[in-house]
Short mmCIF file of C-alpha atoms in Angstrom, two decimals:
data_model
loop_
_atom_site.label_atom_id
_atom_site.label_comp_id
_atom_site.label_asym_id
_atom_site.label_seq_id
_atom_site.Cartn_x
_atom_site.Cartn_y
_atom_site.Cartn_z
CA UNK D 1 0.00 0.00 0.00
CA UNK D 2 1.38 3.55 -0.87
CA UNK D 3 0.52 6.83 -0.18
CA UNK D 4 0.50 8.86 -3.35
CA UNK D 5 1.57 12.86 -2.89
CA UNK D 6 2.56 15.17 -5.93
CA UNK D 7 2.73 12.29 -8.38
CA UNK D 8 5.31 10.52 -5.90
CA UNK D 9 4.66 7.25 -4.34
CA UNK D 10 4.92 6.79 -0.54
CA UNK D 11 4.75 3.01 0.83
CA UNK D 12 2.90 3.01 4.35
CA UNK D 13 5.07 0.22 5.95
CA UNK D 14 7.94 2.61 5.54
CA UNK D 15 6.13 4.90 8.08
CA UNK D 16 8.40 5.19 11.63
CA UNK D 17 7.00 8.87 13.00
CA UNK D 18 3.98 10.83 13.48
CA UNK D 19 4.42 14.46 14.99
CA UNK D 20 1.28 16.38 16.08
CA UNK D 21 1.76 20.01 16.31
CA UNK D 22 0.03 23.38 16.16
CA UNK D 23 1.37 26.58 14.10
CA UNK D 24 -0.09 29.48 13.98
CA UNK D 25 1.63 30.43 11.92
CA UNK D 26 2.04 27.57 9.20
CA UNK D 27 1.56 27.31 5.56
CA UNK D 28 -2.00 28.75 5.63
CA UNK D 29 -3.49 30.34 8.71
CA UNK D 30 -6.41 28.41 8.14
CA UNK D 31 -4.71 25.13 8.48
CA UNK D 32 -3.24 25.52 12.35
CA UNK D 33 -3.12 21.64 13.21
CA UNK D 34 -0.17 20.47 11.86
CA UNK D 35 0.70 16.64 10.71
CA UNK D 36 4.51 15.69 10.16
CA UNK D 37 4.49 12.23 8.75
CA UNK D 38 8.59 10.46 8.27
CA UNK D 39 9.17 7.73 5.98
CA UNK D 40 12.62 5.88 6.05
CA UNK D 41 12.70 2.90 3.62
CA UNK D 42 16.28 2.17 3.75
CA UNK D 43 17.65 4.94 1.75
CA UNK D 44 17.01 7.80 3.80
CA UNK D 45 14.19 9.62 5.77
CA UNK D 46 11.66 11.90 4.18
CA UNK D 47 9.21 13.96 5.55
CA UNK D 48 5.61 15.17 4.62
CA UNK D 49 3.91 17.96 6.62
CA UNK D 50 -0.39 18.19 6.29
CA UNK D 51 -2.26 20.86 7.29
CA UNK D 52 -6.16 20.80 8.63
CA UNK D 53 -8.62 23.53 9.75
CA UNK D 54 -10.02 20.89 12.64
CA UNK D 55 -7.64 18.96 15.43
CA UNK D 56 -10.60 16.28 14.71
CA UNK D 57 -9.57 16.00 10.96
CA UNK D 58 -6.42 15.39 11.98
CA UNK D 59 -6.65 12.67 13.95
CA UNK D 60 -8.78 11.06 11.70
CA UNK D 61 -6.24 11.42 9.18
CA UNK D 62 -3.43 10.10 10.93
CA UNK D 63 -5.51 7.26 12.37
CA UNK D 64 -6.65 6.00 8.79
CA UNK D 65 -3.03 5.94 7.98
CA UNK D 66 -1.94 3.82 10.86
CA UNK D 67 -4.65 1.55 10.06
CA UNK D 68 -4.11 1.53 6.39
CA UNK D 69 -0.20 0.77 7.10
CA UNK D 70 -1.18 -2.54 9.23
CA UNK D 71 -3.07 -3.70 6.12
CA UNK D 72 -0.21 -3.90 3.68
CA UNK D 73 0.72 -7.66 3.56
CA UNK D 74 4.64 -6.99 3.33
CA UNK D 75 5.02 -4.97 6.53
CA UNK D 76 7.21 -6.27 9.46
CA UNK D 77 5.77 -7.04 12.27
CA UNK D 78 8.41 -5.95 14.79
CA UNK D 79 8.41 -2.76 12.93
CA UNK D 80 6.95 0.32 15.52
CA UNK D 81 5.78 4.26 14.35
CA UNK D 82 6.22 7.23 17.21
CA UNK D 83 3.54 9.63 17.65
CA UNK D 84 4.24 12.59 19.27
CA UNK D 85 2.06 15.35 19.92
CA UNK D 86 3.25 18.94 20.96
CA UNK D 87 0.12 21.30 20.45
CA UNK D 88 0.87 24.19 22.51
CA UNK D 89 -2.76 24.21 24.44
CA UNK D 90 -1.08 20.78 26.24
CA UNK D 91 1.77 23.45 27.47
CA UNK D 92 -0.39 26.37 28.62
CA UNK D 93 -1.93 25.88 32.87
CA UNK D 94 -4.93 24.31 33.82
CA UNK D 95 -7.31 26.46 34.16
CA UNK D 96 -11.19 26.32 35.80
CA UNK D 97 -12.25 27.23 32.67
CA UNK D 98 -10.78 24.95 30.19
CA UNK D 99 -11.75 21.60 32.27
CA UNK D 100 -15.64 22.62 32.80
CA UNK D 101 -15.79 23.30 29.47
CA UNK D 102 -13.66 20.19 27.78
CA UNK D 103 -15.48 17.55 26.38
CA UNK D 104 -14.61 14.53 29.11
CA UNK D 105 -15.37 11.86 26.72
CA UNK D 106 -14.47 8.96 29.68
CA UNK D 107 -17.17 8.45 32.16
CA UNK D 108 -14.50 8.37 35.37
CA UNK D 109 -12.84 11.64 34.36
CA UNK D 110 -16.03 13.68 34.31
CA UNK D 111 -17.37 16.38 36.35
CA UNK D 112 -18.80 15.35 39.74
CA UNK D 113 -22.00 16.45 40.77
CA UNK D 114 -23.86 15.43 44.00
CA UNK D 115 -27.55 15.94 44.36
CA UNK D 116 -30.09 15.58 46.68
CA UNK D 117 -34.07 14.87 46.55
CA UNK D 118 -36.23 17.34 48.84
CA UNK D 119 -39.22 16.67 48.04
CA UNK D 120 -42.37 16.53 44.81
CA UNK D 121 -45.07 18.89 45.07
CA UNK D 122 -48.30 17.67 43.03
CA UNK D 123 -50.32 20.30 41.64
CA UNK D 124 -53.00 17.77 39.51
CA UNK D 125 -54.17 14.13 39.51
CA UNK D 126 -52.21 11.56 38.14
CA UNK D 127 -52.95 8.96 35.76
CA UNK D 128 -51.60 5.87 36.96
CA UNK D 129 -52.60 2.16 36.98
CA UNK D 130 -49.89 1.49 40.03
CA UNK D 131 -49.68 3.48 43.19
CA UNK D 132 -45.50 2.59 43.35
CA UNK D 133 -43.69 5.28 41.57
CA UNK D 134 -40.02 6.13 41.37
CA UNK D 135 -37.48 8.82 40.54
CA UNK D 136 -35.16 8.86 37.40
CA UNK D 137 -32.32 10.75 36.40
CA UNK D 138 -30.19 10.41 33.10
CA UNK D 139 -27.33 11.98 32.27
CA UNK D 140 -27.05 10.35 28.53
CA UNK D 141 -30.77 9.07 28.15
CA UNK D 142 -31.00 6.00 27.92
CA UNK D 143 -27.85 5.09 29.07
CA UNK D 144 -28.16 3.46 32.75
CA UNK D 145 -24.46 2.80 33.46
CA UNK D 146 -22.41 3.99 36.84
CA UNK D 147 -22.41 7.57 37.50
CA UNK D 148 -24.61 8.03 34.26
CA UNK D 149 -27.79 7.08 35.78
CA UNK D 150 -29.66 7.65 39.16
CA UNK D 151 -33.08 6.01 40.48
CA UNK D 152 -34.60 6.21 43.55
CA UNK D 153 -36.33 3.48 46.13
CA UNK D 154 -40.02 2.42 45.51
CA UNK D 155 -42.38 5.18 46.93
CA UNK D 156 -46.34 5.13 47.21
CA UNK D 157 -48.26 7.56 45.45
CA UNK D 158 -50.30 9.08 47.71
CA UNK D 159 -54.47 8.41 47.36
CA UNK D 160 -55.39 12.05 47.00
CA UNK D 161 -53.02 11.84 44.20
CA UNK D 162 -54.30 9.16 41.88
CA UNK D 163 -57.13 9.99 39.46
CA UNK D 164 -59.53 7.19 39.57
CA UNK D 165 -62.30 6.54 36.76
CA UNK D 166 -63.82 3.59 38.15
CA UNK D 167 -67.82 2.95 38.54
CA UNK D 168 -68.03 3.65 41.94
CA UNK D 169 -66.36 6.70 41.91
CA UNK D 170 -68.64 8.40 38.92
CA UNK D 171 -71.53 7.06 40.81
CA UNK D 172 -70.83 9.68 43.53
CA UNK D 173 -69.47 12.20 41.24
CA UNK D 174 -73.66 11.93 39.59
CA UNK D 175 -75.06 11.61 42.91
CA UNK D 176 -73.80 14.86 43.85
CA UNK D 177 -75.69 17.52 44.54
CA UNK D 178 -75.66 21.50 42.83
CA UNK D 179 -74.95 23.08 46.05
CA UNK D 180 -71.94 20.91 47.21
CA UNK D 181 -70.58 21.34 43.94
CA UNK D 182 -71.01 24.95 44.09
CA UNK D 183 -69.58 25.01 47.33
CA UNK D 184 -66.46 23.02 46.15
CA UNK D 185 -65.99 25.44 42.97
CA UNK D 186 -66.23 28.67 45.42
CA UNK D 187 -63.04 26.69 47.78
CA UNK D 188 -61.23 25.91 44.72
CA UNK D 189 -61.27 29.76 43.30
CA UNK D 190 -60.47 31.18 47.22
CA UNK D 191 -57.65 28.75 47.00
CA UNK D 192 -56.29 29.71 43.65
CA UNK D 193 -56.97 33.63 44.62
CA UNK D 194 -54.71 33.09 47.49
CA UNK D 195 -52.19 30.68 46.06
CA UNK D 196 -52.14 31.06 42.89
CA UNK D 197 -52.79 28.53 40.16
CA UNK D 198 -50.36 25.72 41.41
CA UNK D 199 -52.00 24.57 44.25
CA UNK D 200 -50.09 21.41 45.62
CA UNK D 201 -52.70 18.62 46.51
CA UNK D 202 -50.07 16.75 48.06
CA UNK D 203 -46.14 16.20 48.49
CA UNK D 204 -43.96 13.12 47.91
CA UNK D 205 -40.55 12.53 49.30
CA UNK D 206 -38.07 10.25 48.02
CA UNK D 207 -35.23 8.72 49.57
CA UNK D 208 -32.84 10.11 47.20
CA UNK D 209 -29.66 11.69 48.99
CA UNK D 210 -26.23 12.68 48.21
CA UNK D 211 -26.74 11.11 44.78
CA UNK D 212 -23.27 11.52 42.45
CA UNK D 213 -23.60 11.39 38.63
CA UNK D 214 -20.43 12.86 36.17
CA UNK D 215 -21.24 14.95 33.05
CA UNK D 216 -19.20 15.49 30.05
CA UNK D 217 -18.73 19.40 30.34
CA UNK D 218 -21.09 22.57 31.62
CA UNK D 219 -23.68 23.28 30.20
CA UNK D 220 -25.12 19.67 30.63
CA UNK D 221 -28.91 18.80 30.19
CA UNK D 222 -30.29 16.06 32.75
CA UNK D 223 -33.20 14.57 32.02
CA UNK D 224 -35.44 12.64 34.28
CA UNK D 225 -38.70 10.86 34.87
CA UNK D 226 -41.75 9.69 37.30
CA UNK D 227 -41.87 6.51 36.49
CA UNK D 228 -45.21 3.66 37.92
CA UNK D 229 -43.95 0.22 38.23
CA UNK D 230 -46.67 -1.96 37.08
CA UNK D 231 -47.35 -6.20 37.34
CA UNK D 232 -45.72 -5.83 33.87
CA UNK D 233 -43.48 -3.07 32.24
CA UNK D 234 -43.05 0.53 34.04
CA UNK D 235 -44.74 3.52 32.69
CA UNK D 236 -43.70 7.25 32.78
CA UNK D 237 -46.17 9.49 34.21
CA UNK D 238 -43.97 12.32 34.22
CA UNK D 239 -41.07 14.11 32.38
CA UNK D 240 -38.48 16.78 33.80
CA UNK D 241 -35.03 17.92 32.85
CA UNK D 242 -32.53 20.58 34.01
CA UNK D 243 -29.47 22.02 33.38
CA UNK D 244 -26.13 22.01 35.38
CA UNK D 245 -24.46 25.26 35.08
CA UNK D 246 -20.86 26.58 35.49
CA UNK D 247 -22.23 28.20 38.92
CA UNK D 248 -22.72 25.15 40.26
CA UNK D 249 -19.70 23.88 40.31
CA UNK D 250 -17.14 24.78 43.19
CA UNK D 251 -13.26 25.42 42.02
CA UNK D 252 -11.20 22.97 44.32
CA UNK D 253 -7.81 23.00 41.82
CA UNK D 254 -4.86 24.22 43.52
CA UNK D 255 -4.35 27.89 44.41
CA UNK D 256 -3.60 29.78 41.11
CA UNK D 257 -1.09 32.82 40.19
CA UNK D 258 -2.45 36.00 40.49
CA UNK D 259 -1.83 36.47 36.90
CA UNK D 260 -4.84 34.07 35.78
CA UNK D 261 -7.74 35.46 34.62
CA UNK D 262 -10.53 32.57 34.54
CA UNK D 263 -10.19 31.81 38.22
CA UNK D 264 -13.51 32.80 39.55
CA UNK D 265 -14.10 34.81 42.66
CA UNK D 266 -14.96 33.21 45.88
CA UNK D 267 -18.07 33.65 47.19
CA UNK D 268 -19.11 32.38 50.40
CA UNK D 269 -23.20 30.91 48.92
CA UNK D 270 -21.06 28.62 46.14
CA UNK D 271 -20.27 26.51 48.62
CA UNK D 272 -23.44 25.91 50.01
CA UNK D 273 -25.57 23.44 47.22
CA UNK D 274 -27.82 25.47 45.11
CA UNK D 275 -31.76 24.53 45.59
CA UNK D 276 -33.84 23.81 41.96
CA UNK D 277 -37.36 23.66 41.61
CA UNK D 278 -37.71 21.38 38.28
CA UNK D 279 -41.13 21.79 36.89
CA UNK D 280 -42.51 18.34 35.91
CA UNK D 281 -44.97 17.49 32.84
CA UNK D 282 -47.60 15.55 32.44
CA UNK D 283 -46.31 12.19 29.65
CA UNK D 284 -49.81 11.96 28.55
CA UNK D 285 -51.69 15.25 26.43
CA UNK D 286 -54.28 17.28 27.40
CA UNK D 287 -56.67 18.97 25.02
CA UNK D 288 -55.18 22.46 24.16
CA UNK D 289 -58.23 24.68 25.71
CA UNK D 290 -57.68 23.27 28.80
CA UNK D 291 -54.31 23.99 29.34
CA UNK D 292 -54.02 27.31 27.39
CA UNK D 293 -52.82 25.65 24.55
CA UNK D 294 -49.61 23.67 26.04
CA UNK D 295 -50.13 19.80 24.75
CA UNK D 296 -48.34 18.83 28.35
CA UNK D 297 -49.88 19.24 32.01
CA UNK D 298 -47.57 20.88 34.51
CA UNK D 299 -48.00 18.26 37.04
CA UNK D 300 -45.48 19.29 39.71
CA UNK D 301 -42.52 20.91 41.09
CA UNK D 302 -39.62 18.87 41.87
CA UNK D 303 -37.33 20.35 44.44
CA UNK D 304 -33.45 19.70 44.50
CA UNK D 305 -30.44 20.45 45.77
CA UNK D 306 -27.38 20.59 43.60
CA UNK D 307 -23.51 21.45 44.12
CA UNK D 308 -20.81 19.96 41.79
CA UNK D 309 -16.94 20.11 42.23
CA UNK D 310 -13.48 20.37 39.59
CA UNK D 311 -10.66 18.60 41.00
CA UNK D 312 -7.12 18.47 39.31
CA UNK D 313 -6.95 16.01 36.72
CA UNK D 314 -5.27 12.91 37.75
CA UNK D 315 -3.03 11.05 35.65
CA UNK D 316 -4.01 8.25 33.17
CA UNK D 317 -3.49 4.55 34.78
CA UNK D 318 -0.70 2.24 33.44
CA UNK D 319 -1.83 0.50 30.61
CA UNK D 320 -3.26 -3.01 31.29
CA UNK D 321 -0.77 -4.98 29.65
CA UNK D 322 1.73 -3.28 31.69
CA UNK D 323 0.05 -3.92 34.97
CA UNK D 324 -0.46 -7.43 34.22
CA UNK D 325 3.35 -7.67 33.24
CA UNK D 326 4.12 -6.25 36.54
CA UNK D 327 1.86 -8.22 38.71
CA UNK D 328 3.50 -11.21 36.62
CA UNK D 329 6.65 -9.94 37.93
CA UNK D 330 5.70 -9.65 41.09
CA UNK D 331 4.60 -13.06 41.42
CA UNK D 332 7.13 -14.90 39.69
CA UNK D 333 9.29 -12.98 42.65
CA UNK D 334 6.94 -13.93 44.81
CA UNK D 335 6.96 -17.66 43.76
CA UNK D 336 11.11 -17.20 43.19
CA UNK D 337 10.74 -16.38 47.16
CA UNK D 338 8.78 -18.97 48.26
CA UNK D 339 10.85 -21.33 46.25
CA UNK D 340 14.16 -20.18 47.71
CA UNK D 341 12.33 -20.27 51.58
CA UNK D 342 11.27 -24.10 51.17
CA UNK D 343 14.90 -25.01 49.73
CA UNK D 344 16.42 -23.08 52.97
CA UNK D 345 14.26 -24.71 55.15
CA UNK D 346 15.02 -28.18 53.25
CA UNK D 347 18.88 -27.82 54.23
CA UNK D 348 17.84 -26.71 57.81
CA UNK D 349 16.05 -29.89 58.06
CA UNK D 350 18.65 -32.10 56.96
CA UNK D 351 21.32 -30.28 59.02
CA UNK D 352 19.18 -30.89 62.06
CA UNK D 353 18.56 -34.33 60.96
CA UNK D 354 21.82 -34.97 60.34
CA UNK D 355 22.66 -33.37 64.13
CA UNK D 356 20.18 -35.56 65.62
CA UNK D 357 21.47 -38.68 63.70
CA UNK D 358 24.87 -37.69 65.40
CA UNK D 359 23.57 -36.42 68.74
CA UNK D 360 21.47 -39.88 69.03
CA UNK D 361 24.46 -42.48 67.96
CA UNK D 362 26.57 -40.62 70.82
CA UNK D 363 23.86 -41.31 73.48
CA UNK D 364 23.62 -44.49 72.32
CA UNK D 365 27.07 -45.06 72.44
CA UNK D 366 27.15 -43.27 75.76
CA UNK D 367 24.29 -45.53 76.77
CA UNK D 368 25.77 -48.47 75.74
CA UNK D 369 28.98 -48.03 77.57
CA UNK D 370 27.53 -46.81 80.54
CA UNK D 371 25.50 -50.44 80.70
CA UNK D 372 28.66 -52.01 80.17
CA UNK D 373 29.46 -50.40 83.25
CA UNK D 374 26.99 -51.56 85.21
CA UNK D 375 26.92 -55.02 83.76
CA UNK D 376 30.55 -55.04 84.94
CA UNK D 377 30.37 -53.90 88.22
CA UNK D 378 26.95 -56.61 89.08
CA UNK D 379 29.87 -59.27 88.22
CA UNK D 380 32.20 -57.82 90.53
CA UNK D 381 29.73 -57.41 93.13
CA UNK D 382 28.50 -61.22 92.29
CA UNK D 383 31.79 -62.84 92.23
CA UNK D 384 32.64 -60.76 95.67
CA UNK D 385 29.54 -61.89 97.28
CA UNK D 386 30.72 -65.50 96.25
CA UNK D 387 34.32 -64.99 98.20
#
């Protein structure tokens, strides 16, 4: 496979260097991200330098020619290209600034955020054909991995809550009479007069606390959802979303020079979590003339409290590979160890075997002449009994 530039012919196994750069002052000042590409096929190195208006296009680029150089059937194997990359925004400080606003495309390196349920005010009935609701929050709907995805504990809908349509109920609804109805109407309007027009029939709490997700950067939509579990599939009954702002989030880097500009100013309320009120809509429509033309029912207020945090970034892990290689080492030294221990504690054994062989064939010996001894002297004292 060859790379064809200027009516020249380039072959991509010959490829040993990739250097990632940014000029601002290159070729074209449209084309800042730089790509130096070095060939060396034996006679020499050569070098071709690309230009691209996007870092993006760039990497794209250089990617399709790594993976177009492991294609060509006559490349070595135990042949290796460098990459380096030297843009100059790697050089420049960490700033508050640049990290809430970075795209953190890994889920662990994203921006914390801790939240906290207070409480669900219901302003209208509730549709529902199960009285066990729950609370969900999505940072990438639908996605329900870790620290993209919150849900809270089973909680009962209250009674008061839950518009029923069964017979008995419309049987009292006819049997009623003109006054009590009038009656009713004139509490409702006093209410509303005094209240206003979201009057909460009741409130639900959830046991929802110090809940962490991690978003990608700030501005970040979350989206969430009332949800009925049912004998067979859950159902939404409500919708909400909100959005996690830069003043949300506290600045705990490290103490910055006084020359930088995007550190923001402390203020004593940003540490204290900042309270939402989420307004929450109806999932089923509502004929427009009763709702002054809005399809959706405003349903509720959903009350939370929200702080996030930007730490310094911490350094990538080791690579797999290398950790397995290293916990390979570890216990081949391990097993090296325990293999050296039992072959010192082999020759400690025979030496002390060897002792006791020696210790016991003197005390036999010792015990042997000493009943020598005595056998001697019972002969002596026999044969001087006999005089």
């Amino acid at each position: 496979l060859n790379l064809e530039y200027d009516g020249e012919f380039f072959p991509l196994r010959s490829i040993n260097r990739m250097e990632m750069f940014k000029d601002d002052g290159a070729f074209d000042v449209s084309t800042p991200f730089c790509l130096d590409v070095t060939f060396d096929d034996g006679g020499g190195e050569f070098s071709l330098n690309f230009g691209f208006e996007q870092e993006r296009h760039r990497l794209n680029f250089a990617l399709t020619l790594r993976i177009l150089r492991t294609r060509d059937p006559t490349l070595d194997p135990s042949s290796t290209v460098t990459v380096l990359a030297k843009d100059d925004d790697e050089e420049e400080d960490i700033t508050f600034g640049r990290l809430v606003h970075a795209q953190h495309y890994n889920v662990d390196m994203g921006i914390p955020i801790v939240f906290s349920v207070s409480d669900l005010k219901i302003y209208h009935k509730l549709q529902s054909t199960s009285r066990h609701t729950y609370l969900e929050f999505f940072v990438r709907y639908p996605r329900q991995d870790r620290f993209l995805y919150a849900k809270s504990p089973t909680t009962h809908l209250p009674q008061q809550a839950l518009q029923s349509e069964d017979a008995a109920s419309k049987k009292k609804k006819e049997k009623k009479e003109d006054v009590d109805e009038e009656a009713e109407r004139k509490k409702e309007e006093m209410k509303r007069q005094v209240l206003g027009d979201e009057v909460p029939i009741c409130a639900m709490r959830f046991e929802l606390k110090n809940v962490k997700l991690k978003v990608p950067k700030v501005p970040h939509q979350i989206f969430g959802r009332l949800m009925a579990k049912d004998d067979y599939f859950p159902t939404a009954i409500g919708t909400f979303d909100f959005q996690v702002l830069r003043s949300h989030l506290q600045n705990r880097l490290p103490q910055q020079g006084k020359d930088s500009k995007n550190a923001p100013k402390k203020d004593a309320a940003a540490d204290l979590p900042a309270t939402l009120r989420i307004p929450m809509y109806s999932s089923w429509k509502v004929p427009p003339e009763e709702n002054k033309g809005d399809p959706y029912l405003k349903i509720g207020t959903l009350t939370i409290r929200l702080m996030g945090y930007v730490n310094a970034p911490v350094q990538h892990a080791a690579p797999r590979s290398q950790r397995d290689g290293e916990e390979e080492g570890s216990e081949e030294g391990s097993d090296g160890g325990e293999a050296s221990g039992r072959k010192d504690s082999k020759k400690k054994e025979e030496e002390e075997e060897e002792e006791g062989s020696e210790g016991e064939g003197s005390e036999s010996a010792s015990g042997s002449a000493s009943g020598s001894g005595s056998a001697s002297g019972s002969q002596a004292a026999s044969s001087a009994a006999s005089k």
